[in-house]
mmCIF file of C-alpha atoms and ligand atoms in Angstrom:
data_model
loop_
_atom_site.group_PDB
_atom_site.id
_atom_site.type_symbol
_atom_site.label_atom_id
_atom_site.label_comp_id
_atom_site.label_asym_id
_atom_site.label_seq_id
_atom_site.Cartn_x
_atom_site.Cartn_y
_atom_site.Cartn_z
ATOM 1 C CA UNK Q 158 27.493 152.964 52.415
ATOM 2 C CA UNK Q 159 29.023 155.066 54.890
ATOM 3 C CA UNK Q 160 29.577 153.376 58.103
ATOM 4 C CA UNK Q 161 28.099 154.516 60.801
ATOM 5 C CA UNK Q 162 28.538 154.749 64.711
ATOM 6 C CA UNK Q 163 25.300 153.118 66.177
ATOM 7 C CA UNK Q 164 24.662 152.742 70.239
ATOM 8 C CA UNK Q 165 22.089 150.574 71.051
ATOM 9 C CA UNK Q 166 20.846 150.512 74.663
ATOM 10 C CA UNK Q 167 19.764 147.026 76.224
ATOM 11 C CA UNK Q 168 21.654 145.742 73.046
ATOM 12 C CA UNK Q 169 22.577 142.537 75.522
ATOM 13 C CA UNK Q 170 19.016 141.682 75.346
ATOM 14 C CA UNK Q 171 16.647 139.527 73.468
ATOM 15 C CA UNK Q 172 15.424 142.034 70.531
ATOM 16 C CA UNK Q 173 19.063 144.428 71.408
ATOM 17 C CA UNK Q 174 21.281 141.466 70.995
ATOM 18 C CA UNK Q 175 19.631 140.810 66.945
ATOM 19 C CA UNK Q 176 19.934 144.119 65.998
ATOM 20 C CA UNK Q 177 23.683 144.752 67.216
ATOM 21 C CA UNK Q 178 24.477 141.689 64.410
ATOM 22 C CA UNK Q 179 22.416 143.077 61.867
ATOM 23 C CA UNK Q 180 23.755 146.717 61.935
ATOM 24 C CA UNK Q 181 27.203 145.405 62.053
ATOM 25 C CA UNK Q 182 26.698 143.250 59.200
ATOM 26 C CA UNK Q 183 25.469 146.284 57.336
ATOM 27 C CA UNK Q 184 29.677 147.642 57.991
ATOM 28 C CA UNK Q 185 28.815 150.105 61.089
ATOM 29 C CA UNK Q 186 30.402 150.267 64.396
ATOM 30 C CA UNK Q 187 28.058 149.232 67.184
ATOM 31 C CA UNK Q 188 27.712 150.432 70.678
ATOM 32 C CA UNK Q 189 26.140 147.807 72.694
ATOM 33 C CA UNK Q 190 24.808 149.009 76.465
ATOM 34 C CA UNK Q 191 23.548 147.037 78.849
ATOM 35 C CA UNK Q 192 23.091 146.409 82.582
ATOM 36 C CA UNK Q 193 22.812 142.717 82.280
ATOM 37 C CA UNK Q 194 19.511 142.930 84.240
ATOM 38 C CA UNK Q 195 17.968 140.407 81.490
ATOM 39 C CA UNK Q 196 19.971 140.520 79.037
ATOM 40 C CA UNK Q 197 23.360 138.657 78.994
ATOM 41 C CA UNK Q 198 26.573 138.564 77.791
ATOM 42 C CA UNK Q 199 26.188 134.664 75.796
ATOM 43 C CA UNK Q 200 24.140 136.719 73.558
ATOM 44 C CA UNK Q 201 26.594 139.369 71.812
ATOM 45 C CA UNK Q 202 29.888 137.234 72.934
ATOM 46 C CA UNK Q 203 30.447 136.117 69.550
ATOM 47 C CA UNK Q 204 30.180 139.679 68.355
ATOM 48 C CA UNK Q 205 33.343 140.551 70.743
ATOM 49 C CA UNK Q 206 35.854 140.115 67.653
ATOM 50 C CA UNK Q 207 34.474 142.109 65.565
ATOM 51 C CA UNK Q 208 36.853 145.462 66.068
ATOM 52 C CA UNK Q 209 33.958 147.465 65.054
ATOM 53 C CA UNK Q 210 31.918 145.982 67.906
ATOM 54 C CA UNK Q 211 32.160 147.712 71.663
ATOM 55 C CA UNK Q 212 30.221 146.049 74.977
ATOM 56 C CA UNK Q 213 29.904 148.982 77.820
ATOM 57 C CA UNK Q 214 28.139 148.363 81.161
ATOM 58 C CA UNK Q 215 26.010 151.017 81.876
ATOM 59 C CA UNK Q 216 22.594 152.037 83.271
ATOM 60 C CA UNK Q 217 20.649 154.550 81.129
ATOM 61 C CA UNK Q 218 19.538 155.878 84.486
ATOM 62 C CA UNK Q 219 22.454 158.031 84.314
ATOM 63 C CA UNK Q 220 23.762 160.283 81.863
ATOM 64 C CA UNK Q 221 26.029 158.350 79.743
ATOM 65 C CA UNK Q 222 28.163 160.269 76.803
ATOM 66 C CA UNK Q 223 29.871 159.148 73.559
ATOM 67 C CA UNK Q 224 29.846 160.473 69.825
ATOM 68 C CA UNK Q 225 27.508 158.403 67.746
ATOM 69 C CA UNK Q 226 24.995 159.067 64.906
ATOM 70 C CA UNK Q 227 22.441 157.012 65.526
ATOM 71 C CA UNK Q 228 20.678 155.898 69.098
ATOM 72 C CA UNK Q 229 18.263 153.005 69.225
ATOM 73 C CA UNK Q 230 16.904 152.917 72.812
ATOM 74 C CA UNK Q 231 15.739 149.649 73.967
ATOM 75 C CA UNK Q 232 17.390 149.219 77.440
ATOM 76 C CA UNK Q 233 14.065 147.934 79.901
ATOM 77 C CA UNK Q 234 12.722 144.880 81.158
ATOM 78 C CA UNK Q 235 10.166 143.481 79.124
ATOM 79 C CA UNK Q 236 8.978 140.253 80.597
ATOM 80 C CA UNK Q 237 5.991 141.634 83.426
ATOM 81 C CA UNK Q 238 7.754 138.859 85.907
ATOM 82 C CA UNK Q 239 10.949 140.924 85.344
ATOM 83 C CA UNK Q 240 9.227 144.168 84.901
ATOM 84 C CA UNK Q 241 7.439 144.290 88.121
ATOM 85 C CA UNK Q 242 10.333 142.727 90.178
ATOM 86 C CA UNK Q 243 10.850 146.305 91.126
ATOM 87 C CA UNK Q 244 8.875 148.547 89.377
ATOM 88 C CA UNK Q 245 10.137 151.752 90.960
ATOM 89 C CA UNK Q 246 13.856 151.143 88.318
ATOM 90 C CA UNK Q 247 11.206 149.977 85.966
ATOM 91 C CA UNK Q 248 9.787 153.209 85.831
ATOM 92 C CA UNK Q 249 13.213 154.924 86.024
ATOM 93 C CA UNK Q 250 14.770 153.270 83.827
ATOM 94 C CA UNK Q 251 11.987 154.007 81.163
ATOM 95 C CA UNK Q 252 11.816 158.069 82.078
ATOM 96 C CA UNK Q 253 15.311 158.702 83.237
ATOM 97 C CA UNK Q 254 16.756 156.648 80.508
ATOM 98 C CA UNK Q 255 14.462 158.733 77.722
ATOM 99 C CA UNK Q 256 15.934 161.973 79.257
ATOM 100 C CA UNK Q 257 19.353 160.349 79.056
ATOM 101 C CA UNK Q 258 19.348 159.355 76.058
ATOM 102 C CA UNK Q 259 17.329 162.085 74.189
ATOM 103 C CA UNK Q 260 19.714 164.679 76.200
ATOM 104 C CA UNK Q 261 22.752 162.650 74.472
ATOM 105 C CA UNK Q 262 20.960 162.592 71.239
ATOM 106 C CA UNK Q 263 20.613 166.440 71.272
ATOM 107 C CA UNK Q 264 23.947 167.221 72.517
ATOM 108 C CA UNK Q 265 25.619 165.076 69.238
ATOM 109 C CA UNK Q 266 22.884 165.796 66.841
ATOM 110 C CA UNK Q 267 22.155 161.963 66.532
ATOM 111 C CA UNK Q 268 19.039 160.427 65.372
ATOM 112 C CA UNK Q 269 17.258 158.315 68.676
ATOM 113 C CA UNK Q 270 14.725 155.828 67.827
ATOM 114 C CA UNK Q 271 12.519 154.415 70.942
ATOM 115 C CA UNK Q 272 11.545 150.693 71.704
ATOM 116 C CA UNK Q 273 7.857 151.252 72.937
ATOM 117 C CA UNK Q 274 5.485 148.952 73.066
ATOM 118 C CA UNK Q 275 1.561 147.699 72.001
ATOM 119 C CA UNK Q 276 1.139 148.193 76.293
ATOM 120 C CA UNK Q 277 0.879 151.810 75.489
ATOM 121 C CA UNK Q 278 -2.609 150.486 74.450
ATOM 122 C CA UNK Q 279 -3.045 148.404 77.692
ATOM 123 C CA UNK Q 280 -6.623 146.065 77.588
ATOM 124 C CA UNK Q 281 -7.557 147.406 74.739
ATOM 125 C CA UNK Q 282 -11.246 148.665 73.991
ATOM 126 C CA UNK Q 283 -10.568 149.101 70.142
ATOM 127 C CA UNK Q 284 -9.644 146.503 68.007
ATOM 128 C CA UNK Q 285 -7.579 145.699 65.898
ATOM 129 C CA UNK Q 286 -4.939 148.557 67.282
ATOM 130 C CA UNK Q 287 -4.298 151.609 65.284
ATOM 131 C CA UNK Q 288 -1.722 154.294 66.392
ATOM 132 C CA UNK Q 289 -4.403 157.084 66.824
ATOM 133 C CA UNK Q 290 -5.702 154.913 69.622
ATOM 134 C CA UNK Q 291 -4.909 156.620 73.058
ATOM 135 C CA UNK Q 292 -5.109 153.183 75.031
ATOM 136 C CA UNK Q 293 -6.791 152.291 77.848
ATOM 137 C CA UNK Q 294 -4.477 151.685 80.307
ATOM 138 C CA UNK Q 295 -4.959 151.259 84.213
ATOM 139 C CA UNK Q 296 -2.624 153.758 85.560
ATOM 140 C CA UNK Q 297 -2.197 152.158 89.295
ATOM 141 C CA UNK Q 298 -2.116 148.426 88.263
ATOM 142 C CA UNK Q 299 0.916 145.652 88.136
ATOM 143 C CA UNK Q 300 1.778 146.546 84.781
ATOM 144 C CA UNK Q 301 1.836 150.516 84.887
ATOM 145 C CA UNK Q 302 5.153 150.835 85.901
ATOM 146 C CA UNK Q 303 5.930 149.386 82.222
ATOM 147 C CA UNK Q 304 2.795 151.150 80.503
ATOM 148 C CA UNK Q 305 3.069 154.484 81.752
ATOM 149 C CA UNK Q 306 6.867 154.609 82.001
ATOM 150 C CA UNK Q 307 6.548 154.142 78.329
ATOM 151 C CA UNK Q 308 3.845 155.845 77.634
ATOM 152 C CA UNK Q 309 5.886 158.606 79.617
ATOM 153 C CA UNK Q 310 8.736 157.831 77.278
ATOM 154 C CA UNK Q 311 7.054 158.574 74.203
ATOM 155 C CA UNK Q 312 5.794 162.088 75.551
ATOM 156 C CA UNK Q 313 9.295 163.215 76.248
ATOM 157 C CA UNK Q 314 10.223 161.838 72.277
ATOM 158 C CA UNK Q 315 8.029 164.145 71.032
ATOM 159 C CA UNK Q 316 8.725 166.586 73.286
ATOM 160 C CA UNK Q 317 12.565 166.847 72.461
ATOM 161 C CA UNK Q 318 11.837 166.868 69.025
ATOM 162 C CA UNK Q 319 9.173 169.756 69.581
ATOM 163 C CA UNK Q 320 10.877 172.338 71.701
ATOM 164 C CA UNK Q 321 14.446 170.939 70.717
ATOM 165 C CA UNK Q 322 14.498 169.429 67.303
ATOM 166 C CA UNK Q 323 15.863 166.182 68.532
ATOM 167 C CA UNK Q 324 15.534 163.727 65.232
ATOM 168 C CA UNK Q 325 13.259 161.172 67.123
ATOM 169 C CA UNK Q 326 11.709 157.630 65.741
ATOM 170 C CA UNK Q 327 8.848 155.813 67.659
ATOM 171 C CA UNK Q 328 7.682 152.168 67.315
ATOM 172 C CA UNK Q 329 5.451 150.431 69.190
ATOM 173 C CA UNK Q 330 6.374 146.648 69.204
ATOM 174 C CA UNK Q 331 3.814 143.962 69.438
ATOM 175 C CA UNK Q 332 4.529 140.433 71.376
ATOM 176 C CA UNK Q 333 8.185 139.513 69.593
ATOM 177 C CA UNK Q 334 9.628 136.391 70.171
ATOM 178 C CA UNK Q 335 12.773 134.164 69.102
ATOM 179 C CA UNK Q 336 16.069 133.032 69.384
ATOM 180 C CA UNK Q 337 18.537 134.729 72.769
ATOM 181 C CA UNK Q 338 14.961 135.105 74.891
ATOM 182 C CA UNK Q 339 16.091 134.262 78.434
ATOM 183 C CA UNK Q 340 14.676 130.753 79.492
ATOM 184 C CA UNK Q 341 14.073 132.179 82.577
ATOM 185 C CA UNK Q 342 12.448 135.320 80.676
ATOM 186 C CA UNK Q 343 8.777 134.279 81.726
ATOM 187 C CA UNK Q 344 7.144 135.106 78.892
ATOM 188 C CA UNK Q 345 4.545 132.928 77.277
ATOM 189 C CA UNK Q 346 6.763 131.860 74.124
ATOM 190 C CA UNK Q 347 9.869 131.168 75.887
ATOM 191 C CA UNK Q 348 7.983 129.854 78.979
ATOM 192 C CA UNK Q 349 5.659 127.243 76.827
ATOM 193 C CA UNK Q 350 8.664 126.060 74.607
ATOM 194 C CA UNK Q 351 11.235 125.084 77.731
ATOM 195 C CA UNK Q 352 8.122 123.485 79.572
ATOM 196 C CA UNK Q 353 7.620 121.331 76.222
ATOM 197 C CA UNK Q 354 11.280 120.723 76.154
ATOM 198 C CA UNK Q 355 11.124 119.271 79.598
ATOM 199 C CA UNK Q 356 8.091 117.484 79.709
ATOM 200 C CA UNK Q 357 6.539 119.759 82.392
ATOM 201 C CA UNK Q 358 3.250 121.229 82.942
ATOM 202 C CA UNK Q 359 2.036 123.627 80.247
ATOM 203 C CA UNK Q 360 1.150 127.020 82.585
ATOM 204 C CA UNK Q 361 -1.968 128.893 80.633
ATOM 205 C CA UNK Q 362 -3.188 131.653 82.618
ATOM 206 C CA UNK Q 363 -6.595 131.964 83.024
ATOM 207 C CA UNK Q 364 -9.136 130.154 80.883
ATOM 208 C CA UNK Q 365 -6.138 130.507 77.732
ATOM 209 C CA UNK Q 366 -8.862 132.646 75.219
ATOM 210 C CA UNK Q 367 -7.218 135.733 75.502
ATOM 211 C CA UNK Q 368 -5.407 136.855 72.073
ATOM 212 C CA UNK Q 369 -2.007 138.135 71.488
ATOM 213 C CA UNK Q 370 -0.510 138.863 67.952
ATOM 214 C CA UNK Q 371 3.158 136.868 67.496
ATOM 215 C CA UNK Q 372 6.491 138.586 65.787
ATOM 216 C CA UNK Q 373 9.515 136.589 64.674
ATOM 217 C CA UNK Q 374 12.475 138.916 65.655
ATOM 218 C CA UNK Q 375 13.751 139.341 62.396
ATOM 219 C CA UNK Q 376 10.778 141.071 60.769
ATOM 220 C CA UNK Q 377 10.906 143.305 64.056
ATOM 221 C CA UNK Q 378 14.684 144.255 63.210
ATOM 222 C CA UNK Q 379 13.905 144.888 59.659
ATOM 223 C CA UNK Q 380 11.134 147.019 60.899
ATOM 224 C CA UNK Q 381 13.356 148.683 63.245
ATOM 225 C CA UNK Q 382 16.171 149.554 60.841
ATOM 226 C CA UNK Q 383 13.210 151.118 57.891
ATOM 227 C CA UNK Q 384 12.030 153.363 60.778
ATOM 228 C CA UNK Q 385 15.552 154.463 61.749
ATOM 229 C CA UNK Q 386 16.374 155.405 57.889
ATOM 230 C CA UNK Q 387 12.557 156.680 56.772
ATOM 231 C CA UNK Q 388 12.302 159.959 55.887
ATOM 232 C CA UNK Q 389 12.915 162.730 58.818
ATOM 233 C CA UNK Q 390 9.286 163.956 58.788
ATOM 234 C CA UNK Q 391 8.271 160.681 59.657
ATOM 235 C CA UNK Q 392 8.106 160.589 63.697
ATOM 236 C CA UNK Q 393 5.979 157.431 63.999
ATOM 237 C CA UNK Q 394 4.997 156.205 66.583
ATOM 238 C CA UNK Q 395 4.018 153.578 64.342
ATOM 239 C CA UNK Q 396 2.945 149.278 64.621
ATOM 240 C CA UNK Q 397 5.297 146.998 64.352
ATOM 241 C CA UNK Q 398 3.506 143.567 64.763
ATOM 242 C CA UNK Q 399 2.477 140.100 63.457
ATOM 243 C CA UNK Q 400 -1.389 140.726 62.777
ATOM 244 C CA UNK Q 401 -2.118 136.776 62.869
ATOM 245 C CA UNK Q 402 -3.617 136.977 66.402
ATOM 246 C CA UNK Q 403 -3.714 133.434 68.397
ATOM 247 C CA UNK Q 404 -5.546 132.611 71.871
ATOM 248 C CA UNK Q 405 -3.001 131.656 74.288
ATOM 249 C CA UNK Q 406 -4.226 127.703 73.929
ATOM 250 C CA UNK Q 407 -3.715 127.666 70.293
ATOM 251 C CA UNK Q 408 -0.320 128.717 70.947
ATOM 252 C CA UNK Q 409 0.659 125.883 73.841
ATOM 253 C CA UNK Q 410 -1.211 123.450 71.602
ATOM 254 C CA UNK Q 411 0.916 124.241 68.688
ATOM 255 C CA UNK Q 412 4.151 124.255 71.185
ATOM 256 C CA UNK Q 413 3.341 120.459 72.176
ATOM 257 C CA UNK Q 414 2.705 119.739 68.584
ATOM 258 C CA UNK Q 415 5.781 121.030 67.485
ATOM 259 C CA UNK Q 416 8.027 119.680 70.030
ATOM 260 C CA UNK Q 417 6.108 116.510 70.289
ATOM 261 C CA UNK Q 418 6.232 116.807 73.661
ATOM 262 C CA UNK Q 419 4.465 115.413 76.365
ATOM 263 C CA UNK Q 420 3.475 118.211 78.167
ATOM 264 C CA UNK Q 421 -0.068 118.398 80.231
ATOM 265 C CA UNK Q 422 -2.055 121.613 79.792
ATOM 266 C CA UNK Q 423 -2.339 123.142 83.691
ATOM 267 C CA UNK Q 424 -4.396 126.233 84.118
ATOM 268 C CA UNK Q 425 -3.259 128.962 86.605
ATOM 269 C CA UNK Q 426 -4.964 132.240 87.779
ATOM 270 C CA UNK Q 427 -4.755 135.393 85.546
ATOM 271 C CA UNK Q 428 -2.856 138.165 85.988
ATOM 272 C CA UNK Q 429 -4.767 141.041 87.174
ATOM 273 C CA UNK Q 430 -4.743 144.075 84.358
ATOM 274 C CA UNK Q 431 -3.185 140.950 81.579
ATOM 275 C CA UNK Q 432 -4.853 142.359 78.527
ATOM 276 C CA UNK Q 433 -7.860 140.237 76.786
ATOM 277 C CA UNK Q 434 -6.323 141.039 73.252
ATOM 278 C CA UNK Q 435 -4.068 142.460 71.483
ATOM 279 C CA UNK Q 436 -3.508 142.855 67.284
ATOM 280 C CA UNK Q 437 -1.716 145.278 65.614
ATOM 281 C CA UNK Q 438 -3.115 147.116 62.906
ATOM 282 C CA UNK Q 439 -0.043 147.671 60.390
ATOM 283 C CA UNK Q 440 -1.430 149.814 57.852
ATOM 284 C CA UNK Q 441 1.120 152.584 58.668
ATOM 285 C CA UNK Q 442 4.005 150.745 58.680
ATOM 286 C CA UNK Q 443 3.157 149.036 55.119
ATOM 287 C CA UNK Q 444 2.900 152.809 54.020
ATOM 288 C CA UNK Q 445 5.796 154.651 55.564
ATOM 289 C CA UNK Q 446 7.663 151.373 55.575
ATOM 290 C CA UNK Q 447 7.279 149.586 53.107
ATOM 291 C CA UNK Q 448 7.419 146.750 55.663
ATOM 292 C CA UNK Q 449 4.840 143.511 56.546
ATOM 293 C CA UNK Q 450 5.981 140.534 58.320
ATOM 294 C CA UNK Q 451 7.355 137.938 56.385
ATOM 295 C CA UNK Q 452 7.820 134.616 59.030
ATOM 296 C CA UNK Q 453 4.392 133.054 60.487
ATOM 297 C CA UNK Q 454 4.166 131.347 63.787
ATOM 298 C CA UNK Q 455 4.972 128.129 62.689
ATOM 299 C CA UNK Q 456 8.091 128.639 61.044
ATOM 300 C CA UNK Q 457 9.238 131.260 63.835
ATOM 301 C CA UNK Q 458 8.592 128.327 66.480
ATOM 302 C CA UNK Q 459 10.443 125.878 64.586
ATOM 303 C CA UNK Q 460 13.392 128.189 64.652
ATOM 304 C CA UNK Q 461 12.971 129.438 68.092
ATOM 305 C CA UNK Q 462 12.592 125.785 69.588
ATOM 306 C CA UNK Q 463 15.868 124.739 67.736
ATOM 307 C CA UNK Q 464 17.496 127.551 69.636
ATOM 308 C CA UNK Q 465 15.828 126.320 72.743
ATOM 309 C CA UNK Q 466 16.641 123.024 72.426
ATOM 310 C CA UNK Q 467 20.669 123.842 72.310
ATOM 311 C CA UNK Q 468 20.517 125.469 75.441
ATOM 312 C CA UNK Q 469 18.361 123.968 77.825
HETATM 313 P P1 NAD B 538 15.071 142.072 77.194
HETATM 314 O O1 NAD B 538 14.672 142.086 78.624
HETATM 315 O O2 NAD B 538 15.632 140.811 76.634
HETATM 316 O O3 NAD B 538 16.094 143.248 76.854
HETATM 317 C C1 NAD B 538 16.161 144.445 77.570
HETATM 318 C C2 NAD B 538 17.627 144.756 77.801
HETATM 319 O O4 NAD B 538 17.733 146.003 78.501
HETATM 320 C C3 NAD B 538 18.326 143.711 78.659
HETATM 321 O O5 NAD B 538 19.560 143.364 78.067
HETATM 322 C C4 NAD B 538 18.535 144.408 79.997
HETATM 323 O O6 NAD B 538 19.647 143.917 80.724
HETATM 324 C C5 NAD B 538 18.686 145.852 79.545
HETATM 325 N N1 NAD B 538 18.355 146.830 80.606
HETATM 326 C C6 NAD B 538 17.280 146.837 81.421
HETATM 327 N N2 NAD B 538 17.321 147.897 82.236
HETATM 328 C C7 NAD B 538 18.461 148.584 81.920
HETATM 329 C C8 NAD B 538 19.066 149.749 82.415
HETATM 330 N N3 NAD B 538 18.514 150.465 83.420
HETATM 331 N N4 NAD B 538 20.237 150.160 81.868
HETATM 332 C C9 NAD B 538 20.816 149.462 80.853
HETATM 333 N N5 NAD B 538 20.289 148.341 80.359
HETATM 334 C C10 NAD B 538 19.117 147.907 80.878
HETATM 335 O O7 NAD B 538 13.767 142.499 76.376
HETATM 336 P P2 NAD B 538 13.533 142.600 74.797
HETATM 337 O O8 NAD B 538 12.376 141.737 74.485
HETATM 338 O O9 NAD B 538 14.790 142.439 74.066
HETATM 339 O O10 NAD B 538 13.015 144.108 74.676
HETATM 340 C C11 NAD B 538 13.831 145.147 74.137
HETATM 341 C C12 NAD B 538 13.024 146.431 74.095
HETATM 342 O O11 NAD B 538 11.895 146.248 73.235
HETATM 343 C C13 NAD B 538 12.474 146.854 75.456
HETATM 344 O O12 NAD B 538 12.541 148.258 75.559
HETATM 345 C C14 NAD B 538 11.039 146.409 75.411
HETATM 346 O O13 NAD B 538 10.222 147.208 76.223
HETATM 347 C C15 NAD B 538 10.706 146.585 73.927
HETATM 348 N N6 NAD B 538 9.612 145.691 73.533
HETATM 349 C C16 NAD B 538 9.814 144.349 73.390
HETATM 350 C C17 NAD B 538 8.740 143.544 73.045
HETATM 351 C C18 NAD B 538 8.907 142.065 72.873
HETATM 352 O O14 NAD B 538 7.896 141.376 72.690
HETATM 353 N N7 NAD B 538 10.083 141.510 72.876
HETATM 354 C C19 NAD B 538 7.468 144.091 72.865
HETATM 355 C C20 NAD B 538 7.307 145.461 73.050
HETATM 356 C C21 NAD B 538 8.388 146.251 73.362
HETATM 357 N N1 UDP B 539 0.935 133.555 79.789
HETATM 358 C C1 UDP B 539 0.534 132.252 80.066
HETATM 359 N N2 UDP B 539 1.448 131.401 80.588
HETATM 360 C C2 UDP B 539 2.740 131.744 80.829
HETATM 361 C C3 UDP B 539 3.159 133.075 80.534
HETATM 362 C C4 UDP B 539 2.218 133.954 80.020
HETATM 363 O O1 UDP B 539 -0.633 131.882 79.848
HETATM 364 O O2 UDP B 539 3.510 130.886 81.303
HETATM 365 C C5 UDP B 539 -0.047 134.498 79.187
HETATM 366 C C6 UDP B 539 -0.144 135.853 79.871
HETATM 367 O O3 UDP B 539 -1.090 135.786 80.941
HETATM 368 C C7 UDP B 539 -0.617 136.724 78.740
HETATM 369 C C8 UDP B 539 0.046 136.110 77.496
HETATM 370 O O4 UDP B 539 0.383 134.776 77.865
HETATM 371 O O5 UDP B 539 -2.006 136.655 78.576
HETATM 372 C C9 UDP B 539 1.286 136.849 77.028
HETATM 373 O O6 UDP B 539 2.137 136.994 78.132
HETATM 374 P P1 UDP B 539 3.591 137.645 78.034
HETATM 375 O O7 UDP B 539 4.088 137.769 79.435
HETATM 376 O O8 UDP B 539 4.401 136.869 77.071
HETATM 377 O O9 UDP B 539 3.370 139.064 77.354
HETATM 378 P P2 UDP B 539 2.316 140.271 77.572
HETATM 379 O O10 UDP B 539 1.260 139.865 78.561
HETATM 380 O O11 UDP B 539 3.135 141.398 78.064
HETATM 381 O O12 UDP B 539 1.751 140.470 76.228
#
């Protein structure tokens, strides 16, 4: 296959820093940009001699320019402790890095895929989650400068594509987790598994019985990369998600059981606007896609609390 010339925004990150090895194990040259604001440098450093692999600082908050063929936009925070530490770049980086990267995308005819999110769906009143669901989302809450900066985000996708015939690519990615999460991320995988690993207190917020739906990074990537080649007519947005749906005490039960750790559960308040559930309804993606995840929780933890335990 031909290879090529791939930038990846946020590609320091979590999800970014998986893709950047997969794409240039498929023989392309990557493009990874980040502002290190959660993602860091450990994660792509062993990429760094590979002569078809580049690392650029950058903020897609302004205009950045280079000749590539494909754009896979994933540069935000994605952890709500990181997301709201200041929402205003949150919301900026979200909107201004769209226009950025959409302007870029038009400029060298590339194709631009965007990282959005199951938030666009916010505490959701339909269940499980199908894309024609418009969300219910609470536009002035903690987490809106991450909903509706995405939300946002998709609008101006379909909007290039519309008035401009940008080639655009939208999926909506349910709770990932795995391998290169920051310890200090704060989310609920990477936060349970370190506690375990140190014998601390367990944090479940609120009573623990709300729901979320949990990815192993690799089926997302796989995901990612059908979407990127399906065929042009097909815009998404479209699910990209574990369906097997867990209440947050299953999952810190199953995080002590699998570390043997012990951990205490501790309860702590809830999050105000921290949706009650959330499960992805991939009926799309197994059509356009071809594509259903392929790792369950256990195994996924089992991998993800090896990586864990080599770090911490
Ligand atoms: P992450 O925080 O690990 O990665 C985000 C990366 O973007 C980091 O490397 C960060 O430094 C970089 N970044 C942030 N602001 C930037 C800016 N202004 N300019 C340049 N780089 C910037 O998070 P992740 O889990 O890898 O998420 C990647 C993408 O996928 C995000 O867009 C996120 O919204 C989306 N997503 C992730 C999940 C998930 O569960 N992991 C779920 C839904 C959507
Ligand atoms: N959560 C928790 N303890 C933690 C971190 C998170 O109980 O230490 C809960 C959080 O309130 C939410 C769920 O776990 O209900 C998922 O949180 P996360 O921040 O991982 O993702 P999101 O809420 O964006 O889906």
């Amino acid at each position: 296959m031909a290879r090529k010339k791939i930038l990846i925004t946020g590609g320091a990150g979590f999800v970014g820093s998986h893709l950047c090895e997969r794409l240039l194990n498929e023989g392309n040259e990557v493009y990874c940009l980040d502002n290190y604001f959660t993602g860091q440098k450990e994660n792509v450093i062993h990429l760094l001699d590979n002569p078809y692999f580049e690392l650029i600082r950058h903020d897609v908050t302004t205009p950045f320019f280079i000749e590539v063929d494909e754009i896979y936009n994933l540069a935000c925070p994605a952890s709500p402790v990181h997301y709201q530490y200041n929402p205003i770049k949150t919301m900026k980086t979200s909107v201004m890095g769209a226009i950025n990267m959409l302007g870029l995308a038009k400029r060298v005819n590339a194709k631009v895929l965007q990282a959005s999110t199951s938030e666009v769906y916010g505490d959701p009143l339909v269940h499980p989650q199908p894309e024609s669901y418009w969300g219910h989302v609470n536009p002035i809450g903690e987490r809106a400068c991450y909903d509706e900066g995405k939300r946002s985000a998709e609008t101006l996708f379909i909007n290039y594509h519309q008035q401009n015939n940008v080639k655009i690519k939208i999926i909506r990615i349910f709770n990932t987790y795995g391998p290169n999460m920051n310890p200090n991320d704060g989310r609920v995988v990477s936060n349970f598994i370190v506690q375990a690993l140190q014998n601390h207190d367990i944090t479940v917020y609120g009573e623990g019985n709300q729901t979320r739906s949990f990815q192993y990074v690799d089926d997302l990537v796989e995901g990612m990369v059908r979407l990127m080649n399906s065929r042009d007519e097909f815009l998404g947005p479209v699910n990209v998600g574990n369906p097997n749906e867990f209440t947050i005490l299953e999952l810190a039960k199953k995080v002590i059981d699998l570390t043997g750790s012990k951990s205490k559960i501790i309860y702590k308040p809830l999050p105000s606007d921290d949706p009650m559930q959330r499960q992805p309804d991939i009926s799309l993606a197994k059509k356009e896609l071809d594509w259903s995840p392929k790792v369950n929780l256990d195994e996924g933890l089992i991998k993800t609390i090896e990586y864990f335990k080599g770090i911490i």
